[in-house]
Coordinates of C-alpha atoms in Angstrom, one line a residue:
X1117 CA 6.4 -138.2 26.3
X1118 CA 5.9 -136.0 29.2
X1119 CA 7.2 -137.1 32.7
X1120 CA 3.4 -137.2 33.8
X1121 CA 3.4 -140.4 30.8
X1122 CA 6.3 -142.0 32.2
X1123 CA 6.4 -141.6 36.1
X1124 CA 10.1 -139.6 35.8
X1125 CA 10.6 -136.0 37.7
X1126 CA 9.7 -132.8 35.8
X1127 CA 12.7 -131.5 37.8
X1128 CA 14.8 -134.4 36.6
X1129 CA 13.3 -133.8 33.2
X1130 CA 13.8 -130.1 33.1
X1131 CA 17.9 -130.5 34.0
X1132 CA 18.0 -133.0 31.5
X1133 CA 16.3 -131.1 28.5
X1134 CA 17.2 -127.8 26.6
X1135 CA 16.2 -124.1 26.7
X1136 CA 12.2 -123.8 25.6
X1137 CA 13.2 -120.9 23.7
X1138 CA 16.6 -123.1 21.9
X1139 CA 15.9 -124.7 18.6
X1140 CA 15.7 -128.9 19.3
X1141 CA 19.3 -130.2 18.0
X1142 CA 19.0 -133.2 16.1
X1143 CA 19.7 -136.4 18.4
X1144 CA 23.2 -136.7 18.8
X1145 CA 24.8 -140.4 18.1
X1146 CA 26.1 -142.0 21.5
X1147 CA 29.1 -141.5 22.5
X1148 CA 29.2 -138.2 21.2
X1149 CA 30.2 -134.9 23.4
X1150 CA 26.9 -133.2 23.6
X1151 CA 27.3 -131.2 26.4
X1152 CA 26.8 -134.4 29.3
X1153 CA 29.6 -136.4 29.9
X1154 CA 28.0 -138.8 31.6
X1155 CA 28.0 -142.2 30.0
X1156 CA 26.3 -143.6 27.9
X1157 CA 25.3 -146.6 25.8
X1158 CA 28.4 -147.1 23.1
X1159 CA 30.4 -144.4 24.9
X1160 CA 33.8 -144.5 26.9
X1161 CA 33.2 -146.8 29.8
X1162 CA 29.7 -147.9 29.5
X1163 CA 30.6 -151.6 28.7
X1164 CA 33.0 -151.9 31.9
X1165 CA 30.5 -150.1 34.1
X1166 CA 27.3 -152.2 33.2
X1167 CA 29.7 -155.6 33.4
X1168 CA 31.0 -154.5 36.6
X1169 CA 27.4 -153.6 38.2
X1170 CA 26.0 -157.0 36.7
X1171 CA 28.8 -159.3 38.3
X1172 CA 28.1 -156.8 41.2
X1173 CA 24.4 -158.1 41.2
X1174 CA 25.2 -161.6 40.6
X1175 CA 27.1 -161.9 43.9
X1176 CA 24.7 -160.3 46.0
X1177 CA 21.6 -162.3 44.9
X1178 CA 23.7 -165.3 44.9
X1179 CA 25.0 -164.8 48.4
X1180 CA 22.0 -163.2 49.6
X1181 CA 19.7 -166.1 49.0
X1182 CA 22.0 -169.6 49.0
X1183 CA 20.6 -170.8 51.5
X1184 CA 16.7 -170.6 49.9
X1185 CA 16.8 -173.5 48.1
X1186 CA 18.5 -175.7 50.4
X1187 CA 16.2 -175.2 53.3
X1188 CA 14.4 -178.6 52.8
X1189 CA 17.8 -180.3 54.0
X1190 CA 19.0 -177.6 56.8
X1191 CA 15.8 -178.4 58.1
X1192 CA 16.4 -182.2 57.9
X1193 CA 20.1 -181.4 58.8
X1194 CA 19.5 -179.0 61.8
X1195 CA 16.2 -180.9 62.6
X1196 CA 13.9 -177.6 62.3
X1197 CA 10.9 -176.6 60.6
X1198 CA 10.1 -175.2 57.4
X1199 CA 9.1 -171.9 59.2
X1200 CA 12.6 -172.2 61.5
X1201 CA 15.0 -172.8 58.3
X1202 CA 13.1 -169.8 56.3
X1203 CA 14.9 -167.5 59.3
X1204 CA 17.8 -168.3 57.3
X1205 CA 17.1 -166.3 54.7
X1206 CA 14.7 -163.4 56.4
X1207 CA 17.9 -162.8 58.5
X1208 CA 19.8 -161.9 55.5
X1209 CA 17.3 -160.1 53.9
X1210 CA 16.4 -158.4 57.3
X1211 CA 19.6 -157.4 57.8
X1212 CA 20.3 -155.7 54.8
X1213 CA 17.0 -153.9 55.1
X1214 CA 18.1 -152.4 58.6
X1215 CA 21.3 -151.3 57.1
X1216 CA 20.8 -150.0 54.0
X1217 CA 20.1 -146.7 54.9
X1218 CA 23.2 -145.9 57.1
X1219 CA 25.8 -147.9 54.1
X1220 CA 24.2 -145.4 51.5
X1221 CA 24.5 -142.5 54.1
X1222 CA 28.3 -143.7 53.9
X1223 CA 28.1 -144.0 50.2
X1224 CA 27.5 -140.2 50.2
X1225 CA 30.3 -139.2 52.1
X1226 CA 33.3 -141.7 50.9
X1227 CA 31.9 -142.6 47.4
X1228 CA 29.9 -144.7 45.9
X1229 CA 32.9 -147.4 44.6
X1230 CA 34.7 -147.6 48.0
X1231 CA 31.7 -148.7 49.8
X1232 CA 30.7 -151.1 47.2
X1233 CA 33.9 -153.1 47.1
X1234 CA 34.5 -152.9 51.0
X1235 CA 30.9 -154.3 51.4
X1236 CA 31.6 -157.3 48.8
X1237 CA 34.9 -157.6 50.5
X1238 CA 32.7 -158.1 53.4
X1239 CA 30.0 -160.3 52.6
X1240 CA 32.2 -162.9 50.7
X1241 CA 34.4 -162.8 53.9
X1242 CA 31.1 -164.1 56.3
X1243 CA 30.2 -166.2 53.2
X1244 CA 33.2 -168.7 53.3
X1245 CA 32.3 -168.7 57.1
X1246 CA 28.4 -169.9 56.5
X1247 CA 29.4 -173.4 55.8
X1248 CA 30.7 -173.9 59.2
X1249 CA 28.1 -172.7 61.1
X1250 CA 27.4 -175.3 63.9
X1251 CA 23.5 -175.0 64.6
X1252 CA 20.8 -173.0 63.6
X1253 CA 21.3 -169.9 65.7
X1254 CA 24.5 -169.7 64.8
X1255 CA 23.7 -169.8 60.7
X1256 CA 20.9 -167.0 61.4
X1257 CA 23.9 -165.0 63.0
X1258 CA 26.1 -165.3 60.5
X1259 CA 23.5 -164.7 57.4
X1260 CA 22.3 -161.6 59.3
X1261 CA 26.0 -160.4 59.5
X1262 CA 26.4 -161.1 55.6
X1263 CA 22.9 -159.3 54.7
X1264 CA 24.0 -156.2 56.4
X1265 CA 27.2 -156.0 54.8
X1266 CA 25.6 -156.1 51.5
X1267 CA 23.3 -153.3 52.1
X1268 CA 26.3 -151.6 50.6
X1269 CA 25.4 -152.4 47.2
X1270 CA 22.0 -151.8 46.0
X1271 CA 21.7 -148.4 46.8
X1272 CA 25.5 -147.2 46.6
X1273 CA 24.7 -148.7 43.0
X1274 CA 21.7 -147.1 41.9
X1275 CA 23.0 -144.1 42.8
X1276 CA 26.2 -144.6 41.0
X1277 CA 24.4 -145.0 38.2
X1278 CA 22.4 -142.1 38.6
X1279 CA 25.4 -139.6 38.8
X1280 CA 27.7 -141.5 35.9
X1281 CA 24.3 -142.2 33.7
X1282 CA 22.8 -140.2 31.5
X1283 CA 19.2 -139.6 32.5
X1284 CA 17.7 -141.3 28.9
X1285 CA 19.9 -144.2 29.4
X1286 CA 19.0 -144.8 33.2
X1287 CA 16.5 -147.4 33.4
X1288 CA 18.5 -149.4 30.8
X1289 CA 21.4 -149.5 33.1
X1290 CA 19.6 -150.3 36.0
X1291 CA 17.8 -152.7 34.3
X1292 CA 21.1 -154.7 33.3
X1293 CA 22.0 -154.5 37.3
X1294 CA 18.3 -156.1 38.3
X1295 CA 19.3 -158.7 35.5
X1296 CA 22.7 -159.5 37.2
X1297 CA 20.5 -160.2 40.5
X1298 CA 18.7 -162.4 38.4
X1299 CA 21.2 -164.3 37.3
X1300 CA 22.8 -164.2 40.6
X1301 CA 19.3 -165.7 41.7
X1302 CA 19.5 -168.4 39.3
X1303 CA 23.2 -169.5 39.5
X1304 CA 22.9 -169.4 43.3
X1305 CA 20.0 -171.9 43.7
X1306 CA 20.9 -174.0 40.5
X1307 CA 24.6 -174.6 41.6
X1308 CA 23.8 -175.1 45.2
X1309 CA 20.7 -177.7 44.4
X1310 CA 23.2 -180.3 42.2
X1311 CA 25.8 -179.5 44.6
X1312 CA 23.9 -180.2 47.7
X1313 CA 22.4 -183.2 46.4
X1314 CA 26.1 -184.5 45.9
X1315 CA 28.0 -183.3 48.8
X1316 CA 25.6 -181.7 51.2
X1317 CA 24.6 -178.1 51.8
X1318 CA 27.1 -176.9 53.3
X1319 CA 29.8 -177.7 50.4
X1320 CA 26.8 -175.9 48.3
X1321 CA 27.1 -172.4 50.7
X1322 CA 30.7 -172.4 50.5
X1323 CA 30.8 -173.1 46.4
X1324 CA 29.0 -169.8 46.3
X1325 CA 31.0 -168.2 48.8
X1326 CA 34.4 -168.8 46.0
X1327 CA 32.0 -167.9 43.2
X1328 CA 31.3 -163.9 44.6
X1329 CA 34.7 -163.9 45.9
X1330 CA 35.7 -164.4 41.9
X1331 CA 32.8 -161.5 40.7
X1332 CA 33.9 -159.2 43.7
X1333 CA 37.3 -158.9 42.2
X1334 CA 36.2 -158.5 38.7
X1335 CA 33.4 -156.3 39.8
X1336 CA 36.4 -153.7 41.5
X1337 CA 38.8 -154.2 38.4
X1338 CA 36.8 -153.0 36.4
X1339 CA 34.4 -150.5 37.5
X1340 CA 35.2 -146.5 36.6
X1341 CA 36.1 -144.6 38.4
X1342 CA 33.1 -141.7 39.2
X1343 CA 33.7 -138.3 37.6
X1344 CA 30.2 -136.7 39.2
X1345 CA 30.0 -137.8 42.4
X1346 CA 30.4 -134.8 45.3
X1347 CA 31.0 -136.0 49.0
X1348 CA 28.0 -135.4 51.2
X1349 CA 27.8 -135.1 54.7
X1350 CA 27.6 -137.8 57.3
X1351 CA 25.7 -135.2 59.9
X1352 CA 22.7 -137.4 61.5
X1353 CA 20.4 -133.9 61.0
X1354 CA 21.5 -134.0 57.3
X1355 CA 20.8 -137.4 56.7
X1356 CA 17.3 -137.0 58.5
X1357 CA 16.2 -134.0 56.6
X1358 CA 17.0 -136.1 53.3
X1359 CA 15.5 -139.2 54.3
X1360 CA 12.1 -136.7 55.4
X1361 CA 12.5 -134.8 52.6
X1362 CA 12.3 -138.0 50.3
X1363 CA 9.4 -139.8 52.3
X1364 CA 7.5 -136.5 52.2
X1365 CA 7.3 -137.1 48.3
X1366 CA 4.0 -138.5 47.3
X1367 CA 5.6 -140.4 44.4
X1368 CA 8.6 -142.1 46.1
X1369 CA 6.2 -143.3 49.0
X1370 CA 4.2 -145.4 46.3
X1371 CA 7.5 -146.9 44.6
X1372 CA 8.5 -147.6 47.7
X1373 CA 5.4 -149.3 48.8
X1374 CA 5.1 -151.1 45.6
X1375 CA 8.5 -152.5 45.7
X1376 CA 7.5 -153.9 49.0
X1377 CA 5.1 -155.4 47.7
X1378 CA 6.8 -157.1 44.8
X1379 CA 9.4 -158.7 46.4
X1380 CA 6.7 -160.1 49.4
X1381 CA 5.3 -162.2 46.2
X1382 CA 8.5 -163.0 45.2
X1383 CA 10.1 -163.7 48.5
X1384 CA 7.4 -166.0 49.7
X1385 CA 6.8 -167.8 46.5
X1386 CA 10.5 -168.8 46.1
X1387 CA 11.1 -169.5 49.9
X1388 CA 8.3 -172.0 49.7
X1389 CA 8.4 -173.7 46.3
X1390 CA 11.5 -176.0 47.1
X1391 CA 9.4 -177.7 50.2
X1392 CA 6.1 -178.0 47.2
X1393 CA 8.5 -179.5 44.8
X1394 CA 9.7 -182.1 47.0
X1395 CA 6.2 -183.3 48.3
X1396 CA 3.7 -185.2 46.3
X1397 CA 2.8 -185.2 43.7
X1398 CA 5.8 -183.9 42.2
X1399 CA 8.6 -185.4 44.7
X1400 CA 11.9 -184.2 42.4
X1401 CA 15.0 -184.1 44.0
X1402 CA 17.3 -181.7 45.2
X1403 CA 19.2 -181.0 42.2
X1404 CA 16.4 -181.1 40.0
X1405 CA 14.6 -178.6 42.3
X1406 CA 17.8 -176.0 41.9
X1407 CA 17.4 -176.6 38.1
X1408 CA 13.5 -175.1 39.1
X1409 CA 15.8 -171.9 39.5
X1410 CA 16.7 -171.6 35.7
X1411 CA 13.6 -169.7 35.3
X1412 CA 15.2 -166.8 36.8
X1413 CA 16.9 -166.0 33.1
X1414 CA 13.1 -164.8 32.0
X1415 CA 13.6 -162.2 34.8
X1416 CA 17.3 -161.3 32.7
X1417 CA 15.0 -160.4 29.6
X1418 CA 12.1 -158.9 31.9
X1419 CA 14.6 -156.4 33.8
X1420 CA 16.8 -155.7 30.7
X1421 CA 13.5 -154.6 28.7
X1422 CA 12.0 -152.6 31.5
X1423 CA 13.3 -149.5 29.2
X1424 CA 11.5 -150.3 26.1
X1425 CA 8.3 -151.2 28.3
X1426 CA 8.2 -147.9 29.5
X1427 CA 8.4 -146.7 26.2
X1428 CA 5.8 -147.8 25.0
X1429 CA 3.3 -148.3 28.4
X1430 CA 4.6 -145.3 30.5
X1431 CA 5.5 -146.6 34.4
X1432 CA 2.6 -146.9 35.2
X1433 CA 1.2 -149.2 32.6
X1434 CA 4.4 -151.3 32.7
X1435 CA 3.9 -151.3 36.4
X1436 CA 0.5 -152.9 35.9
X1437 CA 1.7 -155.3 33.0
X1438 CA 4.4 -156.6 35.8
X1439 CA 1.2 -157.1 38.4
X1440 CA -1.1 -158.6 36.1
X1441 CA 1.9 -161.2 34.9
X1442 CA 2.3 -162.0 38.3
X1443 CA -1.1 -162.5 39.3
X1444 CA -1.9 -164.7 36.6
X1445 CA 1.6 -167.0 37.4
X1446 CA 0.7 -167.4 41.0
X1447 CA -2.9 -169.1 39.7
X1448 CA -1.3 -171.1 37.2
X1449 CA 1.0 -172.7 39.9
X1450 CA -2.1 -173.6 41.7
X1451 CA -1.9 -176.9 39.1
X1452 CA -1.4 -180.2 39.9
X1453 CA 0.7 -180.1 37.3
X1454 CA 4.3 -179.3 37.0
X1455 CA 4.5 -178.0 33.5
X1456 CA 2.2 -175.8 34.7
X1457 CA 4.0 -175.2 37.9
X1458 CA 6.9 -173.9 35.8
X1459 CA 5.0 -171.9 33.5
X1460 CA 3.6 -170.1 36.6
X1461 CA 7.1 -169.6 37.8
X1462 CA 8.3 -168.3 34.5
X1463 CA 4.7 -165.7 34.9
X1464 CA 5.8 -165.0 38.2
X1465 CA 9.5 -163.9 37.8
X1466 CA 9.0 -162.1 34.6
X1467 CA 6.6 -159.6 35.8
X1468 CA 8.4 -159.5 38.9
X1469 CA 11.3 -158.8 37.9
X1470 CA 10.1 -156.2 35.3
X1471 CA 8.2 -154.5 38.3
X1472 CA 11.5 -154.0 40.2
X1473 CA 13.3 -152.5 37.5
X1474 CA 10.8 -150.0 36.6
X1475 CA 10.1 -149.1 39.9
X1476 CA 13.4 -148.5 41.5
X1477 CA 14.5 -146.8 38.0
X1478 CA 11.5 -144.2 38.9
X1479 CA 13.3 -143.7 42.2
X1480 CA 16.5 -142.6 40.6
X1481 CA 15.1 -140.4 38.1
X1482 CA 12.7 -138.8 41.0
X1483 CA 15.3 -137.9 43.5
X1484 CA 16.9 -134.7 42.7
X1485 CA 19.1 -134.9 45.8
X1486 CA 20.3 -137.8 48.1
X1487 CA 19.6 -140.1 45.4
X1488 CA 21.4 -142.6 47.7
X1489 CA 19.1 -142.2 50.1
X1490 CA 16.1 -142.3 47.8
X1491 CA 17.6 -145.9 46.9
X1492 CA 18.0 -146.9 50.3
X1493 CA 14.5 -146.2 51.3
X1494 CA 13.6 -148.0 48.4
X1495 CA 15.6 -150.9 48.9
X1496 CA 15.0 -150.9 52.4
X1497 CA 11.4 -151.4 51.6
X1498 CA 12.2 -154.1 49.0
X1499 CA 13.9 -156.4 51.7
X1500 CA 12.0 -155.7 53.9
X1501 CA 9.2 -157.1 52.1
X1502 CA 11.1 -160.3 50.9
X1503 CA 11.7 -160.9 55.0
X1504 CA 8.0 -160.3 55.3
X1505 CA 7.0 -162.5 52.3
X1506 CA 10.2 -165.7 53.5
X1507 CA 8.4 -165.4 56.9
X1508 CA 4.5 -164.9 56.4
X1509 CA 4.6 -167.5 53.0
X1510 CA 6.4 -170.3 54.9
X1511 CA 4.0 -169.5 58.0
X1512 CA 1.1 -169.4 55.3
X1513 CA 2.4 -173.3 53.7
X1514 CA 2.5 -174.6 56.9
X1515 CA -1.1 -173.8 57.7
X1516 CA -2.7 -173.6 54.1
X1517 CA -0.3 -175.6 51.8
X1518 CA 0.4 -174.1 48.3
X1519 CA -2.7 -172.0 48.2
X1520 CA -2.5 -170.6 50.8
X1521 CA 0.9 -168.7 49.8
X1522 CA -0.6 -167.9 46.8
X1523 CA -2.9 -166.0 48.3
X1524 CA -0.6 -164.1 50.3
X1525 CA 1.0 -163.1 46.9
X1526 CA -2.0 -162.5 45.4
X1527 CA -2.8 -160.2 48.2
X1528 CA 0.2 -158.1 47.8
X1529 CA -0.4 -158.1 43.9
X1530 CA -3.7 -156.2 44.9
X1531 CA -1.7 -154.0 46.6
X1532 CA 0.5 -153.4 43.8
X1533 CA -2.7 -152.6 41.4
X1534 CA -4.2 -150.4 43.9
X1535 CA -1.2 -147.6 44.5
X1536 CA -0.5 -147.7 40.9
X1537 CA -4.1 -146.7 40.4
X1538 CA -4.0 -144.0 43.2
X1539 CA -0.7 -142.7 41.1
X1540 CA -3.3 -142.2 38.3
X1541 CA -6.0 -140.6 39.8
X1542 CA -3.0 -138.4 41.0
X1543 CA -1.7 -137.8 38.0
X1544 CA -5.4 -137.0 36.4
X1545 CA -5.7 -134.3 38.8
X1546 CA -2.8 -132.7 38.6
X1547 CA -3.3 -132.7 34.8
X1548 CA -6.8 -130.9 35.2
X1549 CA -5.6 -128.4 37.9
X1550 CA -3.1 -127.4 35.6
X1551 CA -5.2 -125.6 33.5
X1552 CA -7.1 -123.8 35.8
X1553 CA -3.4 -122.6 37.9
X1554 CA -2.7 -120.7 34.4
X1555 CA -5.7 -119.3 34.4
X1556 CA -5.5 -117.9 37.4
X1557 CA -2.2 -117.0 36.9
X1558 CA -3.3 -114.6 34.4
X1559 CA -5.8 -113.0 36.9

């Protein structure tokens, strides 16, 4: 499949490949010296790495988002509004969105490991602090503190990955990292709904706080150490010239856009549902609303296969499979119905979830330098439409009820559709010009 079929580099495709005028070699088995030592699946490491990253991902979704199912009773705790409470999570995502770019700029210059555990070490820190925050202002403070500090991991990962990965193997690997969010996702919201509706809230908060202290000190016992990572340069004009040099790229502009988008859907859908689920008709309680969360496992089987579906679709098409799932799971929750409700929610998350994985796999295998800043752009973007999508979809219920969030999401799907579609007419026309450069070339 040519990288035109799949979305990936040529560049990245040409280091990767041998000599056109070298006889293929037959595949060799993994594991297997074959010139790369980078890891890959069955070889030396690969099963400590990819458990590492996934507890990794599990701490940062679970402390990244505890507070977004609980914001029914902050608000009835703090006495606040649906649209006040939701700044509970927008801080967090805000802040890691704002700070992404310097942490991976770090990343580059002390490695990709030490920033990773030190921004855990950090977040889990402010996490066990969350619980006694005395009002409102001071809870947006604090989850603004423990966003930033995790805007260590998602790029500092990627590009970990990217380095100590083999290229073929990449989006498999990511894809296990976007499944540890999910399941960080789901365990956050399902423990903290029974927990809550026990002992309060803020018991919940700080139950997560002691579970990603546990996964932050498996996550650093067990990661590798890298073997291809080269310090960079923490120069502002390096780091400028990178970060201009990556937004200047046609391609990365639309994943980044696209992951943007994704997470608005996903961001406003999930900030929103708990305050749905607790109205009429459906008026479940807290911890039944957590269990609501459980659906976040399809998103484990979504992210993980996010390989194979680019297999057989190519990026794009997957990209389009992960938009049209999610289209048609934001008008199925439009039901009065909560079966139906819940299959939506399943629609939703799996094409979400599948979206993400190919597209911030596409960034790592487009970047053929600062690929921690290529992340960070990208996941920059990401939370900064999950702020956009907490803020605007609360704003939305409180004007328009369910349907009107919906069609924010549906909105943003559009969006999605549309730039994967200019990435085709792209791609068409580079394909036809092609022929007509060699011709000239032979002039």
């Amino acid at each position: 499949m040519t990288p035109a079929d799949t979305g990936a580099s040529t560049t990245v495709g040409a280091a990767s490949s041998v000599p056109a005028s070298s006889p293929s070699p037959a595949p060799a088995p993994c594991g297997t010296d074959s010139g790369d030592s980078r890891m890959t699946p069955g070889g030396p490491g690969y099963r400590r790495m990819s458990l590492a990253l996934f507890l990794a991902g599990v701490a940062t979704f679970a402390l990244l988002y505890s507070t977004q199912a609980l914001l029914p009773l902050i608000s009835g705790d703090l006495g606040v509004s649906a649209g006040d409470a939701s700044w509970t999570v927008a801080a967090a995502t805000g802040g890691l969105a704002v700070f992404v770019l310097p942490m991976s700029a770090l990343s580059e210059r002390f490695g990709r490991r030490t920033v990773m555990t030190a921004s855990l070490a950090v977040a889990v820190t402010v996490g066990l602090l969350v619980p006694f925050a005395p009002s409102l202002p001071a809870l947006v403070a604090l989850r603004a503190v423990q966003g930033a500090a995790l805007a260590g991991l998602p790029a500092s990962a990627t590009a970990y990955l990217a380095e100590e990965v083999r290229p073929r193997a990449l989006v498999t690997a990511i894809g296990l990292f976007v499944a540890g969010n999910s399941v960080g996702g789901m365990s956050g919201r399902v423990i903290t709904g029974w927990v809550a509706q026990e002992w309060g809230w803020r018991v919940a908060v700080g139950v997560i706080g002691l579970v990603a202290v546990a996964c932050a000190v498996a996550f650093r016992m067990l990661l590798p150490a890298p073997k291809h990572f080269t310090a960079g340069s923490l120069r502002p004009r390096v780091l400028v010239r990178t970060v201009r040099d990556h937004l200047s790229n046609p391609l990365l502009r639309r994943l980044y856009a696209i992951g943007a988008l994704f997470m608005t859907v996903f961001g406003g859908v999930y900030t929103v549902i708990g305050y749905r689920l607790t109205e009429a008709p459906f008026s479940l309680p807290q911890g039944v609303i957590g269990s609501i969360f459980l659906v976040y496992l399809v998103g484990t089987v979504s992210a993980s296969a996010a390989g194979r579906l680019v297999g057989r679709l190519g990026r794009r098409g997957a990209l389009y499979l992960g938009g049209g799932t999610t289209a048609a799971g934001l008008l199925l929750s439009l039901a009065p119905s909560l079966p139906l409700v819940l299959l939506g929610l399943v629609l939703i998350t799996a094409g979400f979830f599948a979206g993400h994985a190919v597209a911030s796999s596409a960034v790592g295998r487009t970047a053929v330098h600062g690929r921690a800043q290529a992340s960070a752009l990208y996941q920059s973007a990401y939370y900064i439409g999950s702020s956009a999508g907490s803020t605007v979809g609360a704003v939305a219920f409180h004007s328009g009820g369910w349907a009107g969030t919906v069609g924010v999401g549906l909105l943003a799907v559009l969006g999605v559709v549309a730039i994967t579609g200019l990435g085709s007419l792209a791609a068409r026309r580079r394909g036809a010009g092609a022929p007509l450069r060699a011709l000239g070339a032979t002039r």
